[in-house]
């Protein structure tokens, strides 16, 4: 696995070593020891999630607060998404900054998203299957949503607005200015 730091603390791009042969391919999708030796900490994942989305579906930007805050290791095993995070950690120089990366079945890239970041993605292929590990359990009461189209974030979701599909819940997400400033 190759790891790359980003300008955001503990936001790490993980690119697996792929072993291809005439049967297909194999790769280790997570290895605690190699992650720990790069990052200096070992996430203790407790829950795996999987979702499938059609073209234009935008899920996010979501995060859990308090004792249920989650780090995530996200990847795409079918299709392609633009994955987006927003730093909500008030003491970081990247506070209120957004970062995006294309994740796809083809590039096999993964993103480790630390606690304190809002996370979401938009589906760029006909369908995309999104798989991720979480180091804390889902807790509905602790879940919060940040508006994908907050003008202060200037996130380029690549698709025209009329092509973006949101859940009813995500249509009601909060603008950054209306979130408490001491969340993380
Ligand atoms: C997240 C979650 C949801 N659910 C239930 C709650 C709803 O009845 C149903 C769909 O949930 P939701 O519409 O919140 O799913 P997504 O919009 O894909 O949410 C995810 O979207 C972005 C990409 C994220 O980063 C989060 O991990 C997660 O919030 O699954 C569960 O039972 N367990 C869970 O961990």
Tab-separated table of C-alpha atoms and ligand atoms in Angstrom:
chain	number	residue	atom	x	y	z
A	1	UNK	CA	0.000	0.000	0.000
A	2	UNK	CA	1.357	3.477	-0.843
A	3	UNK	CA	0.339	6.287	1.510
A	4	UNK	CA	0.328	9.994	0.703
A	5	UNK	CA	-0.212	12.838	3.147
A	6	UNK	CA	-2.338	15.786	2.097
A	7	UNK	CA	-2.311	19.383	3.328
A	8	UNK	CA	-5.027	18.311	5.807
A	9	UNK	CA	-3.818	16.666	9.037
A	10	UNK	CA	-4.372	12.862	8.970
A	11	UNK	CA	-6.278	13.016	5.669
A	12	UNK	CA	-4.384	10.269	3.851
A	13	UNK	CA	-4.572	8.873	0.309
A	14	UNK	CA	-3.990	5.092	0.272
A	15	UNK	CA	-3.161	3.368	-3.025
A	16	UNK	CA	-2.978	-0.430	-2.808
A	17	UNK	CA	-0.333	-2.613	-4.430
A	18	UNK	CA	-2.320	-4.605	-6.979
A	19	UNK	CA	-1.213	-8.134	-7.905
A	20	UNK	CA	-2.505	-8.961	-11.374
A	21	UNK	CA	-2.307	-12.281	-13.141
A	22	UNK	CA	-4.228	-14.167	-15.803
A	23	UNK	CA	-7.011	-14.852	-13.210
A	24	UNK	CA	-7.602	-11.161	-12.460
A	25	UNK	CA	-6.207	-9.192	-9.524
A	26	UNK	CA	-5.643	-9.253	-5.746
A	27	UNK	CA	-4.891	-6.458	-3.288
A	28	UNK	CA	-4.895	-5.932	0.432
A	29	UNK	CA	-7.579	-3.277	1.017
A	30	UNK	CA	-6.453	-2.570	4.585
A	31	UNK	CA	-3.433	-3.565	6.671
A	32	UNK	CA	-3.345	-2.179	10.216
A	33	UNK	CA	0.422	-2.571	10.584
A	34	UNK	CA	1.349	-0.698	7.395
A	35	UNK	CA	-1.239	2.002	8.088
A	36	UNK	CA	0.095	2.457	11.623
A	37	UNK	CA	3.718	2.627	10.490
A	38	UNK	CA	2.833	5.474	8.085
A	39	UNK	CA	0.207	7.377	10.057
A	40	UNK	CA	1.581	6.795	13.564
A	41	UNK	CA	-1.780	5.563	14.800
A	42	UNK	CA	-3.960	2.514	14.164
A	43	UNK	CA	-7.673	3.107	13.532
A	44	UNK	CA	-9.824	0.536	15.309
A	45	UNK	CA	-12.617	0.000	12.782
A	46	UNK	CA	-15.858	-1.398	14.188
A	47	UNK	CA	-18.318	-1.013	11.318
A	48	UNK	CA	-18.186	-1.529	7.552
A	49	UNK	CA	-20.723	0.169	5.278
A	50	UNK	CA	-21.657	-0.206	1.629
A	51	UNK	CA	-23.893	1.901	-0.582
A	52	UNK	CA	-24.751	1.925	-4.265
A	53	UNK	CA	-25.746	5.107	-6.041
A	54	UNK	CA	-26.839	6.041	-9.533
A	55	UNK	CA	-25.378	8.872	-11.642
A	56	UNK	CA	-25.683	12.281	-10.004
A	57	UNK	CA	-26.529	10.999	-6.521
A	58	UNK	CA	-24.779	13.152	-3.918
A	59	UNK	CA	-24.567	11.713	-0.409
A	60	UNK	CA	-23.395	14.184	2.236
A	61	UNK	CA	-21.819	16.109	3.582
A	62	UNK	CA	-22.193	14.088	6.785
A	63	UNK	CA	-20.418	13.764	10.121
A	64	UNK	CA	-21.157	12.509	13.627
A	65	UNK	CA	-20.331	14.653	16.671
A	66	UNK	CA	-19.149	14.040	20.224
A	67	UNK	CA	-18.355	10.516	21.422
A	68	UNK	CA	-19.721	9.110	18.168
A	69	UNK	CA	-17.382	11.069	15.875
A	70	UNK	CA	-16.098	8.746	13.142
A	71	UNK	CA	-12.930	8.296	11.127
A	72	UNK	CA	-13.571	6.524	7.811
A	73	UNK	CA	-11.557	4.644	5.237
A	74	UNK	CA	-13.506	4.990	1.995
A	75	UNK	CA	-13.172	3.385	-1.433
A	76	UNK	CA	-15.104	2.672	-4.622
A	77	UNK	CA	-15.364	-0.874	-5.987
A	78	UNK	CA	-17.662	-0.116	-8.932
A	79	UNK	CA	-17.785	3.062	-11.009
A	80	UNK	CA	-16.389	6.447	-9.958
A	81	UNK	CA	-17.199	9.218	-7.481
A	82	UNK	CA	-15.826	12.610	-6.580
A	83	UNK	CA	-15.159	12.284	-2.861
A	84	UNK	CA	-15.239	15.512	-0.845
A	85	UNK	CA	-14.322	16.378	2.737
A	86	UNK	CA	-14.565	19.653	4.686
A	87	UNK	CA	-12.337	20.247	7.699
A	88	UNK	CA	-14.385	21.203	10.777
A	89	UNK	CA	-11.444	21.087	13.211
A	90	UNK	CA	-11.277	24.686	14.445
A	91	UNK	CA	-7.582	24.543	15.433
A	92	UNK	CA	-6.381	23.282	12.062
A	93	UNK	CA	-5.025	25.708	9.394
A	94	UNK	CA	-7.347	23.884	6.968
A	95	UNK	CA	-10.445	24.693	9.077
A	96	UNK	CA	-13.441	25.287	6.778
A	97	UNK	CA	-11.439	24.223	3.760
A	98	UNK	CA	-12.627	21.530	1.300
A	99	UNK	CA	-10.655	18.769	-0.394
A	100	UNK	CA	-11.783	16.520	-3.228
A	101	UNK	CA	-10.418	13.440	-4.991
A	102	UNK	CA	-11.720	11.051	-7.643
A	103	UNK	CA	-12.089	7.512	-6.263
A	104	UNK	CA	-12.885	4.712	-8.704
A	105	UNK	CA	-12.868	0.958	-9.210
A	106	UNK	CA	-10.149	1.681	-11.775
A	107	UNK	CA	-7.753	3.805	-9.678
A	108	UNK	CA	-8.521	1.736	-6.532
A	109	UNK	CA	-7.539	4.736	-4.434
A	110	UNK	CA	-8.817	5.029	-0.865
A	111	UNK	CA	-9.112	8.042	1.398
A	112	UNK	CA	-8.681	7.950	5.163
A	113	UNK	CA	-10.957	10.649	6.575
A	114	UNK	CA	-10.148	11.552	10.201
A	115	UNK	CA	-12.702	12.514	12.854
A	116	UNK	CA	-13.707	16.155	12.561
A	117	UNK	CA	-14.321	16.205	8.831
A	118	UNK	CA	-17.628	16.343	6.984
A	119	UNK	CA	-17.665	13.747	4.206
A	120	UNK	CA	-19.664	13.175	1.061
A	121	UNK	CA	-19.421	12.154	-2.570
A	122	UNK	CA	-21.144	12.591	-5.901
A	123	UNK	CA	-21.598	9.718	-8.348
A	124	UNK	CA	-19.890	10.277	-11.703
A	125	UNK	CA	-20.617	6.890	-13.312
A	126	UNK	CA	-23.936	5.210	-14.174
A	127	UNK	CA	-23.710	3.446	-10.823
A	128	UNK	CA	-21.074	3.489	-8.084
A	129	UNK	CA	-20.615	1.067	-5.220
A	130	UNK	CA	-19.029	2.768	-2.223
A	131	UNK	CA	-17.497	0.802	0.634
A	132	UNK	CA	-16.078	2.230	3.864
A	133	UNK	CA	-14.805	1.263	7.283
A	134	UNK	CA	-15.740	3.359	10.345
A	135	UNK	CA	-13.968	3.500	13.713
A	136	UNK	CA	-17.207	4.281	15.528
A	137	UNK	CA	-20.791	3.058	15.365
A	138	UNK	CA	-23.630	4.831	13.597
A	139	UNK	CA	-25.533	7.009	15.998
A	140	UNK	CA	-28.504	8.800	14.414
A	141	UNK	CA	-28.779	11.371	17.219
A	142	UNK	CA	-25.130	12.379	16.705
A	143	UNK	CA	-25.395	12.719	12.941
A	144	UNK	CA	-25.147	16.205	11.370
A	145	UNK	CA	-25.217	17.431	7.772
A	146	UNK	CA	-23.362	20.265	6.044
A	147	UNK	CA	-24.923	21.815	2.933
A	148	UNK	CA	-23.141	20.593	-0.207
A	149	UNK	CA	-23.758	23.919	-1.922
A	150	UNK	CA	-22.595	26.230	0.864
A	151	UNK	CA	-21.253	29.226	-1.109
A	152	UNK	CA	-18.444	29.744	1.428
A	153	UNK	CA	-17.001	26.335	0.451
A	154	UNK	CA	-17.081	26.818	-3.326
A	155	UNK	CA	-17.038	23.025	-3.892
A	156	UNK	CA	-17.007	22.050	-7.569
A	157	UNK	CA	-19.200	18.914	-7.716
A	158	UNK	CA	-18.483	18.649	-11.488
A	159	UNK	CA	-22.139	18.068	-12.453
A	160	UNK	CA	-24.751	20.619	-13.391
A	161	UNK	CA	-27.100	21.460	-10.509
A	162	UNK	CA	-30.080	19.953	-12.311
A	163	UNK	CA	-28.266	16.598	-12.499
A	164	UNK	CA	-27.614	16.382	-8.742
A	165	UNK	CA	-29.859	14.019	-6.755
A	166	UNK	CA	-30.139	14.533	-2.969
A	167	UNK	CA	-32.056	12.724	-0.240
A	168	UNK	CA	-34.809	14.770	1.438
A	169	UNK	CA	-32.571	14.818	4.504
A	170	UNK	CA	-29.588	16.220	2.590
A	171	UNK	CA	-31.736	18.955	1.076
A	172	UNK	CA	-32.079	20.307	4.641
A	173	UNK	CA	-28.392	20.250	5.581
A	174	UNK	CA	-26.919	23.210	7.465
A	175	UNK	CA	-24.743	26.004	6.124
A	176	UNK	CA	-21.256	26.203	7.685
A	177	UNK	CA	-21.970	29.597	9.274
A	178	UNK	CA	-24.930	28.075	11.117
A	179	UNK	CA	-22.954	25.177	12.612
A	180	UNK	CA	-21.546	25.556	16.153
A	181	UNK	CA	-17.873	26.592	15.882
A	182	UNK	CA	-16.706	24.262	18.673
A	183	UNK	CA	-17.772	20.949	17.177
A	184	UNK	CA	-14.192	19.553	16.925
B	1	LIG	C1	-24.860	5.913	7.729
B	1	LIG	C2	-25.797	4.848	8.234
B	1	LIG	C3	-27.130	4.832	7.869
B	1	LIG	N1	-27.946	3.844	8.328
B	1	LIG	C4	-29.342	3.845	7.897
B	1	LIG	C5	-30.094	5.132	8.166
B	1	LIG	C6	-31.033	5.254	7.004
B	1	LIG	O1	-32.243	4.575	7.295
B	1	LIG	C7	-30.334	4.531	5.859
B	1	LIG	C8	-29.698	5.460	4.857
B	1	LIG	O2	-28.907	6.381	5.588
B	1	LIG	P1	-28.357	7.673	4.895
B	1	LIG	O3	-29.375	8.232	3.949
B	1	LIG	O4	-27.841	8.586	5.996
B	1	LIG	O5	-27.126	7.097	4.038
B	1	LIG	P2	-26.004	7.975	3.319
B	1	LIG	O6	-26.600	9.230	2.757
B	1	LIG	O7	-25.274	7.060	2.431
B	1	LIG	O8	-25.057	8.398	4.522
B	1	LIG	C9	-23.653	8.302	4.449
B	1	LIG	O9	-23.256	9.326	3.596
B	1	LIG	C10	-21.928	9.773	3.647
B	1	LIG	C11	-21.213	9.329	2.389
B	1	LIG	C12	-21.135	9.441	4.824
B	1	LIG	O10	-19.933	9.718	4.876
B	1	LIG	C13	-21.759	8.824	5.990
B	1	LIG	O11	-20.987	7.693	6.341
B	1	LIG	C14	-23.164	8.408	5.874
B	1	LIG	O12	-23.906	9.399	6.550
B	1	LIG	O13	-29.318	3.724	6.475
B	1	LIG	C15	-27.494	2.842	9.162
B	1	LIG	O14	-28.266	1.949	9.579
B	1	LIG	N2	-26.173	2.851	9.543
B	1	LIG	C16	-25.297	3.809	9.101
B	1	LIG	O15	-24.096	3.756	9.460
